[in-house]
C-alpha positions in Angstrom: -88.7 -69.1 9.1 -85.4 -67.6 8.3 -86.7 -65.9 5.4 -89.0 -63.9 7.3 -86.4 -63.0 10.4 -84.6 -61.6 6.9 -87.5 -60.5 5.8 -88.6 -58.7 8.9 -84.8 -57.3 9.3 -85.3 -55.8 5.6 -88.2 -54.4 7.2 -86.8 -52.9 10.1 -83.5 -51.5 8.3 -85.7 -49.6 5.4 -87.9 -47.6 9.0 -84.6 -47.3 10.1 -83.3 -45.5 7.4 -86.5 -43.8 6.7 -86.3 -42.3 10.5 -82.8 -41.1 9.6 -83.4 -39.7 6.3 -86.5 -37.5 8.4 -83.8 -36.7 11.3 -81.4 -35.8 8.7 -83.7 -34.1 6.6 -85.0 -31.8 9.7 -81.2 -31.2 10.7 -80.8 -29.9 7.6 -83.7 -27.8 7.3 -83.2 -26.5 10.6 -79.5 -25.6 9.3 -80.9 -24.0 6.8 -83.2 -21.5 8.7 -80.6 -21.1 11.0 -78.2 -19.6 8.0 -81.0 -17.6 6.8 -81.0 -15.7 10.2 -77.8 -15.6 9.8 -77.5 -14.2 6.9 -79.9 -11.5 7.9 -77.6 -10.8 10.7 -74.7 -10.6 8.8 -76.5 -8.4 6.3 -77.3 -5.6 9.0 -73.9 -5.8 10.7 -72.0 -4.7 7.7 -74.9 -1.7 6.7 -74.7 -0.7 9.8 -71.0 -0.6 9.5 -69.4 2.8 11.2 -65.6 2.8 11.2 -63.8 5.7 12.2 -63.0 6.4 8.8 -66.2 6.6 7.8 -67.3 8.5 11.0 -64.9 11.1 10.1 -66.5 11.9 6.9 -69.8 12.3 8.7 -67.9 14.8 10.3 -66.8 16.5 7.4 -69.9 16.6 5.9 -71.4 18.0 8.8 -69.1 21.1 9.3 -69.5 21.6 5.7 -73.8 21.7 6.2 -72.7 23.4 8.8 -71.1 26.5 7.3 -73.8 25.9 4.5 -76.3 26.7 6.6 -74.6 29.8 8.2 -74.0 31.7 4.9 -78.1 31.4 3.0 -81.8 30.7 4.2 -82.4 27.3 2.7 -79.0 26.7 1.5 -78.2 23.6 3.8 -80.5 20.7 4.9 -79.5 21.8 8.6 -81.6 25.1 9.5 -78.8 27.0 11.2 -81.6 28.5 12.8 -80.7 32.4 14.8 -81.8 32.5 18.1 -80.6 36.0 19.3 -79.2 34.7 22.6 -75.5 35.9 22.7 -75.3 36.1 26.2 -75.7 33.1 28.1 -76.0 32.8 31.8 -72.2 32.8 33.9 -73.0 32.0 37.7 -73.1 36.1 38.5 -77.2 36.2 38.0 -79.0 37.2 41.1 -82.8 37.1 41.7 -85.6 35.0 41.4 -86.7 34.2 37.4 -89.4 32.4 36.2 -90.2 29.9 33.3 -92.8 28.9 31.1 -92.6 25.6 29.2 -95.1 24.8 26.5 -94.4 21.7 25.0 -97.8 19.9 24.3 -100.6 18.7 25.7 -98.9 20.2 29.4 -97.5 23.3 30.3 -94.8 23.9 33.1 -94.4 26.7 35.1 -91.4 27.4 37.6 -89.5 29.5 40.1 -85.6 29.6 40.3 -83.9 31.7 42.8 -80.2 33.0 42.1 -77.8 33.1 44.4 -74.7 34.5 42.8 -73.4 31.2 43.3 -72.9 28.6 40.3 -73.5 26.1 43.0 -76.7 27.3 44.0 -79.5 27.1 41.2 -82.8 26.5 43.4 -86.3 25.2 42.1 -88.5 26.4 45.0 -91.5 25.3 43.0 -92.7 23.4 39.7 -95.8 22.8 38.8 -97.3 21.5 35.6 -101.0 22.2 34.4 -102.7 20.1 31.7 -104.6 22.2 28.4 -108.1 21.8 28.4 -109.0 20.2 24.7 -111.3 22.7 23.6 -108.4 25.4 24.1 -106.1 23.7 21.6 -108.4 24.5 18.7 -109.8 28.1 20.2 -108.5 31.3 19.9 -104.4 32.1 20.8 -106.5 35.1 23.4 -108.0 31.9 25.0 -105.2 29.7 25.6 -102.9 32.4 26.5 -105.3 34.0 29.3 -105.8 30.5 30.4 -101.8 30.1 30.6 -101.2 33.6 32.1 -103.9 33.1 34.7 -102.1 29.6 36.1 -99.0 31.7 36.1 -100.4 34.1 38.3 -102.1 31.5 40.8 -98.2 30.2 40.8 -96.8 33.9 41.9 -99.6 34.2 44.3 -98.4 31.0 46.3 -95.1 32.7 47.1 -96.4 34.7 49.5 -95.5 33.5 53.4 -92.1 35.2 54.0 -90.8 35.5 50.6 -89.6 39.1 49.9 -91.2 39.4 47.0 -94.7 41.3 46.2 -97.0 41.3 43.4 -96.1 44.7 42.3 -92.6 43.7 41.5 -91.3 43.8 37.9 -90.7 39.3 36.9 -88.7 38.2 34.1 -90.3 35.4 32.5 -88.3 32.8 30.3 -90.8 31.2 27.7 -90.0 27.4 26.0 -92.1 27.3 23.0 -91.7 23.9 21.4 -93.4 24.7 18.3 -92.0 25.3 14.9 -90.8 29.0 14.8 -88.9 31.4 12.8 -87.3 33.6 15.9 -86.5 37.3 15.3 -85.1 38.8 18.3 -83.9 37.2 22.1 -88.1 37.9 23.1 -89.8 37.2 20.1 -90.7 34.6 17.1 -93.6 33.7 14.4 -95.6 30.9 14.4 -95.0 28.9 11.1 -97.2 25.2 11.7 -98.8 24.1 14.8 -97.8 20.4 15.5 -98.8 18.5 18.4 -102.5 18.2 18.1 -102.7 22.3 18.4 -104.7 24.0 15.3 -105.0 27.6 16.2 -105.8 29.2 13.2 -105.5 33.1 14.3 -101.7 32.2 15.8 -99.9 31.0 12.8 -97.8 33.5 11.6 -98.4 35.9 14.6 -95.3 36.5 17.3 -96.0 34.3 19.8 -94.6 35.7 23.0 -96.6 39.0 22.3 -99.6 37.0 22.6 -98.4 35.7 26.0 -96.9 39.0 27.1 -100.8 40.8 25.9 -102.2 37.9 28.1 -99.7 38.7 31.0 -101.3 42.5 30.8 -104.8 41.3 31.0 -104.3 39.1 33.8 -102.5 42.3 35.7 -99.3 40.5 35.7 -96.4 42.7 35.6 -94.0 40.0 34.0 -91.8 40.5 30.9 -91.3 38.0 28.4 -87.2 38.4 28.0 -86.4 35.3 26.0 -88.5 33.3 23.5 -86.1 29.5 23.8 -85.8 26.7 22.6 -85.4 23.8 24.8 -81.9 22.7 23.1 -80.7 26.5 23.6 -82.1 25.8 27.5 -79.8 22.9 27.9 -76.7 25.5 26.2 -77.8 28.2 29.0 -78.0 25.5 32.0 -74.8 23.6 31.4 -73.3 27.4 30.4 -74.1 28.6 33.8 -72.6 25.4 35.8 -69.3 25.8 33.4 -68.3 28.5 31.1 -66.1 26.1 28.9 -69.9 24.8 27.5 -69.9 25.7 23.9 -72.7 23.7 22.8 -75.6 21.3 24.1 -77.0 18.3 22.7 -80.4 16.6 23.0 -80.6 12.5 22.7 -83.9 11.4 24.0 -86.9 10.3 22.1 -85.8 13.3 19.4 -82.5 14.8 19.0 -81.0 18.4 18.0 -78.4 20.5 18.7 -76.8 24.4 19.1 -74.0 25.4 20.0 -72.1 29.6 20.4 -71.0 30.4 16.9 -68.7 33.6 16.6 -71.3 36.3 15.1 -68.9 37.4 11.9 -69.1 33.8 10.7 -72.8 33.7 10.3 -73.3 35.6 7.0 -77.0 35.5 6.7 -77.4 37.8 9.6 -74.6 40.2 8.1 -74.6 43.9 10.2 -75.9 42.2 13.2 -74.0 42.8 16.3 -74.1 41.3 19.5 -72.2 42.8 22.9 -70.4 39.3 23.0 -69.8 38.7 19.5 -71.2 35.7 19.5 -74.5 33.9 19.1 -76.1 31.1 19.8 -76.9 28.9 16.9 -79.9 26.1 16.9 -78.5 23.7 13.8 -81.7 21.1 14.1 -79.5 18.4 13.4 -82.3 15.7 13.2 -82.8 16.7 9.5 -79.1 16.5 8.5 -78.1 14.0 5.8 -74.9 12.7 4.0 -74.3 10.3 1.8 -72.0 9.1 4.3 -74.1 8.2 7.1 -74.6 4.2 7.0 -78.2 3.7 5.5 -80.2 0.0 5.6 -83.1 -1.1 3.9 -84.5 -0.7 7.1 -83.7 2.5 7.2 -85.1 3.6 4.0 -88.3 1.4 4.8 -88.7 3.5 7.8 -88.6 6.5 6.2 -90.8 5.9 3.5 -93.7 4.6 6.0 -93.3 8.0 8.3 -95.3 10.6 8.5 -92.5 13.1 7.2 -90.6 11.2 4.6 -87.0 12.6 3.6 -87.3 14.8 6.7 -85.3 14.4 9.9 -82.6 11.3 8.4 -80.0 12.1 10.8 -82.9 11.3 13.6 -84.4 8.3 12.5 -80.9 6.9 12.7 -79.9 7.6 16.2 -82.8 9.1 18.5 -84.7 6.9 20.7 -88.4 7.8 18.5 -86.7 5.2 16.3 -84.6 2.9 17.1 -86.7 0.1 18.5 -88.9 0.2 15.3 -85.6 -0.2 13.2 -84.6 -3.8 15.5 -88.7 -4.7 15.3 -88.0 -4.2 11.4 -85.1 -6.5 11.5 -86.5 -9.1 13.8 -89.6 -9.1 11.1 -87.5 -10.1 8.5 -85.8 -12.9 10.1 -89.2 -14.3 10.7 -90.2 -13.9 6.9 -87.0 -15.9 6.0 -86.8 -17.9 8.7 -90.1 -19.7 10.6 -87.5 -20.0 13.8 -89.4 -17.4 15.4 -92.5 -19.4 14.6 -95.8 -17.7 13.3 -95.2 -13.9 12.5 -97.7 -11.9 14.9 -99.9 -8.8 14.4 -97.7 -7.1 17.3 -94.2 -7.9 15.3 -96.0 -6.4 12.1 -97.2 -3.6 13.9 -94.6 -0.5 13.5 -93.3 1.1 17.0 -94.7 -1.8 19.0 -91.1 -2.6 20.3 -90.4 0.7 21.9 -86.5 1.9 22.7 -86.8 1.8 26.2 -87.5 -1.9 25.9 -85.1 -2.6 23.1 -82.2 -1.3 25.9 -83.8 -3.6 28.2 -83.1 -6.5 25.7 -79.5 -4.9 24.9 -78.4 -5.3 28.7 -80.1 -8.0 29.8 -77.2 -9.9 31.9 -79.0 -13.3 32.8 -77.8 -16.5 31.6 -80.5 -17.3 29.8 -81.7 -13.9 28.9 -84.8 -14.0 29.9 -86.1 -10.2 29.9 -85.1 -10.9 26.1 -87.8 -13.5 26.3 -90.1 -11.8 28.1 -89.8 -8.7 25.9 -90.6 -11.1 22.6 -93.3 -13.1 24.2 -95.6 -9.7 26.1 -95.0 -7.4 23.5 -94.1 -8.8 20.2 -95.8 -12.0 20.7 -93.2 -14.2 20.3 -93.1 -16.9 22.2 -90.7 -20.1 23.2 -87.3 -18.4 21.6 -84.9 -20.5 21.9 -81.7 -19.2 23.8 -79.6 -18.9 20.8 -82.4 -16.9 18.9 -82.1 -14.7 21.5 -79.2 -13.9 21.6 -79.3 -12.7 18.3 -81.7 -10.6 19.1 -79.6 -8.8 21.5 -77.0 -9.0 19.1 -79.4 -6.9 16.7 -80.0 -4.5 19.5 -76.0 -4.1 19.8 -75.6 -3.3 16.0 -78.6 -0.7 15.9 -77.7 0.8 18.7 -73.9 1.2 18.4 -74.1 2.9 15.2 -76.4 5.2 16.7 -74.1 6.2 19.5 -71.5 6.4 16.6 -73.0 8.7 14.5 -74.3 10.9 17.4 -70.2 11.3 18.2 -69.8 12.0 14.7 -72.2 14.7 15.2 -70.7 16.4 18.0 -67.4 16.4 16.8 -68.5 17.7 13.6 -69.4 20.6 15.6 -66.3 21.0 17.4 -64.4 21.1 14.4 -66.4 24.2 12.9 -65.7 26.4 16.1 -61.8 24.7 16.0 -62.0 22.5 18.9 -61.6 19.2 17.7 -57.9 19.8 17.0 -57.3 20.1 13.2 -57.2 23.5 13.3 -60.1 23.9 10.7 -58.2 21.9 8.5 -59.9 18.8 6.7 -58.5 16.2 7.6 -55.6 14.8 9.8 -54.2 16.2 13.2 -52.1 19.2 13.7 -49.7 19.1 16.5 -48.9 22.8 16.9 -52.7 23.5 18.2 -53.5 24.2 21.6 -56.5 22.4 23.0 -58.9 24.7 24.8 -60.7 22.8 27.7 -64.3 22.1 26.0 -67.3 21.0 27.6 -70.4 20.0 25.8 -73.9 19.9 27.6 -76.3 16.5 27.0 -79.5 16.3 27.9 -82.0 13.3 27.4 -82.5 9.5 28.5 -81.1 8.1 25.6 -77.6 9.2 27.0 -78.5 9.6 30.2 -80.2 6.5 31.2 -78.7 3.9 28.4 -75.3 2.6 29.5 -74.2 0.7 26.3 -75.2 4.1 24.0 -73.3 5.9 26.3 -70.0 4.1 26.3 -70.3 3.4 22.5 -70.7 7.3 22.2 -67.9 7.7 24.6 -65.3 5.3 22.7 -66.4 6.4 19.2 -65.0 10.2 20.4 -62.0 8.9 21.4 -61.5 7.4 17.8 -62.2 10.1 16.1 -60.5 12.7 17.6 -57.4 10.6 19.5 -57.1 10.3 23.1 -54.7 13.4 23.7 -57.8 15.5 21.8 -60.3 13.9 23.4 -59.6 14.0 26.9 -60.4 17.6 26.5 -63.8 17.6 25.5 -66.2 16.8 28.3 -69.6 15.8 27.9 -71.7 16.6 30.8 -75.1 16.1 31.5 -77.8 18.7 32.4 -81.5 17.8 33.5 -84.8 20.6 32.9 -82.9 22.7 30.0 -86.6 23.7 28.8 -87.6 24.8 32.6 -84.2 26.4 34.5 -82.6 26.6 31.1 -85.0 29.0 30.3 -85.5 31.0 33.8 -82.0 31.0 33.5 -82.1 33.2 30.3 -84.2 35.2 31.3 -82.1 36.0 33.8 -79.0 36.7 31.5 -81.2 38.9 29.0 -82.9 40.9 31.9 -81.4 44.1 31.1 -80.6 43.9 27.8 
């Protein structure tokens, strides 16, 4: 009897230790997965690395690209592209201008009536008209006659009151977001149709002719006075509000930038003069690169699977086209190391399935338990059952993406401040000088990446206050400006009228 109560003891002490050995040996499995997330995490953190020291070399290089840009065609991977505008809109324009906005698929038209009041920019009326298919692929006569007969149905509504008449001279203001190479206020070529548009008989034609030929047919007596881009359109719109605006920004799904460059510092358009002295210059800083800028494997991974690889760098790191793809990326190779997110899904494989709008919604989720994060995984990447602590890792992966986004988009900016001298170095290259006097300087934003996301914005916010100090940087102003493609553009129209 006693030898088997000893025997069955023996018994029960080996399960014992076997169960153990199994909890142990899942502790420390689990330990291990959990490092190899980790790791990951840790991995991205210090890529994505942007201290101020580094940020101000992004700066440098950029006013070096910069001034590149300015003195050859092709000289500079930013375009430094001329736009002919040199005088922007002040708050004295009086009358009623018009807008056209082609940007895909829809067009816009609008009305703005000018008071002589800064205060008093009116839309009376917007209205937006979608291209028939078979007109993207016709003839430029076709779409054009189609566009011009929509805009006079629009003029036609005024009527009732209004003291306008169809026989009156318009001045139309025409946002053509198409690749161009612009050669006066009024008038650029066609280089590439993008956008699902394949026009053969408009490439390398001036486009606003075509529309203004239409305009003729149609028996509209409008004049096309300024051929702009929508970045430029922000510049006029936030010009008009405040004539301290020396540049405009776009951070939305894409991202560029202009800003009023003095007209004897751009030396590829030598002999040109300008009543201000000035021009307005559109940099298309999506395509800027330095060897500075923080680059992952994520990054390059990115690149290489897009549609335009080694085009548009500076983008693909901080506009909101990207930036959910590059967490998605990361979140992908967490589950490849790591099964703690469980079974890798089609959807998590699937590039630009996490869109940026839903990555913010991740970043600021403020529940305990985070559950939009969970949400988020489970309906569009597929992820079920994440743990809380997974989670917020994720958000944590959202934080690091995004924050060096905001980062580099300050870098940006004050890059262009310091080529004009208004980041308070005096032109020099590095350091502070305390003899200069800051000039009041207001730069215009448009775009929901700024506009709508908090965290980007205060990231972007603190980042210029590291870069150029708080006594510098309390004055630049960063103001945002809404419809820079539709008023922006009525409102140059308005400024070129007579010119």
């Amino acid at each position: 009897m006693g030898r088997v109560v000893v025997g069955v003891t023996v018994g029960l002490a080996t399960v014992a230790c076997a169960v153990a050995a199994v909890v142990v040996g899942g502790r420390m499995r689990s330990r291990g997965k959990w490092k190899r997330v980790v790791r990951v995490l840790r991995e991205v953190e210090e890529g994505c690395e942007s201290s101020v020291e580094r940020l101000r070399q992004v700066v440098d290089a950029m006013a070096v690209e910069m001034h590149a840009g300015l003195a050859s065609e092709g000289g500079s991977k930013l375009k430094m592209l001329l736009t002919y505008v040199h005088n922007l809109p002040d708050g004295t324009e009086k009358g009623t201008y018009y807008a056209l906005d082609l940007g895909g698929t829809n067009f816009r038209v609008l009305r703005v009536h000018l008071h002589d009041q800064q205060s008093s920019v009116l839309e009376h009326e917007v209205e937006r008209q979608a291209i028939p298919q078979h007109l993207m692929s016709s003839t430029s006569k076709d779409l054009f006659d189609f566009i011009a007969s929509s805009l006079k149905e629009f003029i036609e509504k005024e009527g009732d009151g209004s003291e306008l008449s169809m026989d009156r001279r318009r001045e139309l203001g025409f946002t053509f977001s198409f690749p161009v190479k612009q050669t006066s206020v009024s008038s650029g070529i066609l280089i590439k149709w993008t956008k699902g548009f394949s026009i053969v008989d408009m490439v390398g034609v001036d486009v606003p002719a075509c529309l203004q030929e239409a305009l003729i047919r149609t028996g509209l007596d409008v004049r096309v006075a300024a051929l702009v881009n929508d970045t430029v359109g922000t510049l006029a719109l936030g010009h008009y509000h405040d004539s301290d605006t020396v540049a405009s920004v776009i951070i939305g799904t894409g991202t560029n930038a202009c800003y009023l460059e003095r007209v004897d510092a751009i030396i590829k358009c030598q002999g040109h003069l300008t009543s201000s002295g000035y021009m307005v210059v559109n940099m298309e800083w999506g395509n800027f690169w330095s060897s500075h800028l923080p680059r992952t494997s994520y990054d390059i991974d990115l690149d290489s699977e897009s549609p335009n690889p080694n085009d548009q760098g500076f983008e693909k790191m901080i506009s909101g086209m990207y930036l959910g793809d590059i967490v998605r990326r990361v979140i992908l190779r967490m589950s490849l190391e790591s099964d703690m997110f469980g079974h890798v899904s089609s959807k998590l494989n699937m590039p630009f399935t996490l869109r940026t709008p839903m990555m913010a919604a991740m970043h600021e989720d403020d529940s305990p338990d985070l559950r939009e994060v969970a949400r988020i995984l489970r309906d569009i990447l597929e992820i079920p059952d994440v743990p809380l602590k997974l989670r917020k890792v994720v958000v944590k992966v959202c934080d690091v993406v995004t924050r060096r986004a905001a980062r580099l988009a300050a870098a940006g900016i004050v890059g262009i401040l310091k080529k004009i001298g208004r980041d308070g170095s005096g032109g020099i290259t590095s350091g502070r000088r305390s003899d200069v006097k800051m000039k009041r300087t207001v730069v215009a934003i448009e775009g929901g990446l700024y506009s709508s996301y908090t965290l980007f914005r205060e990231y972007l916010h603190e980042a210029l206050n590291e870069i150029l100090g708080e006594d510098i940087a309390k004055h630049v102003i960063l103001k945002v400006t809404e419809d820079g493609s539709g008023v922006g553009a009525a409102l140059l129209a308005a400024s070129h009228s007579f010119l």
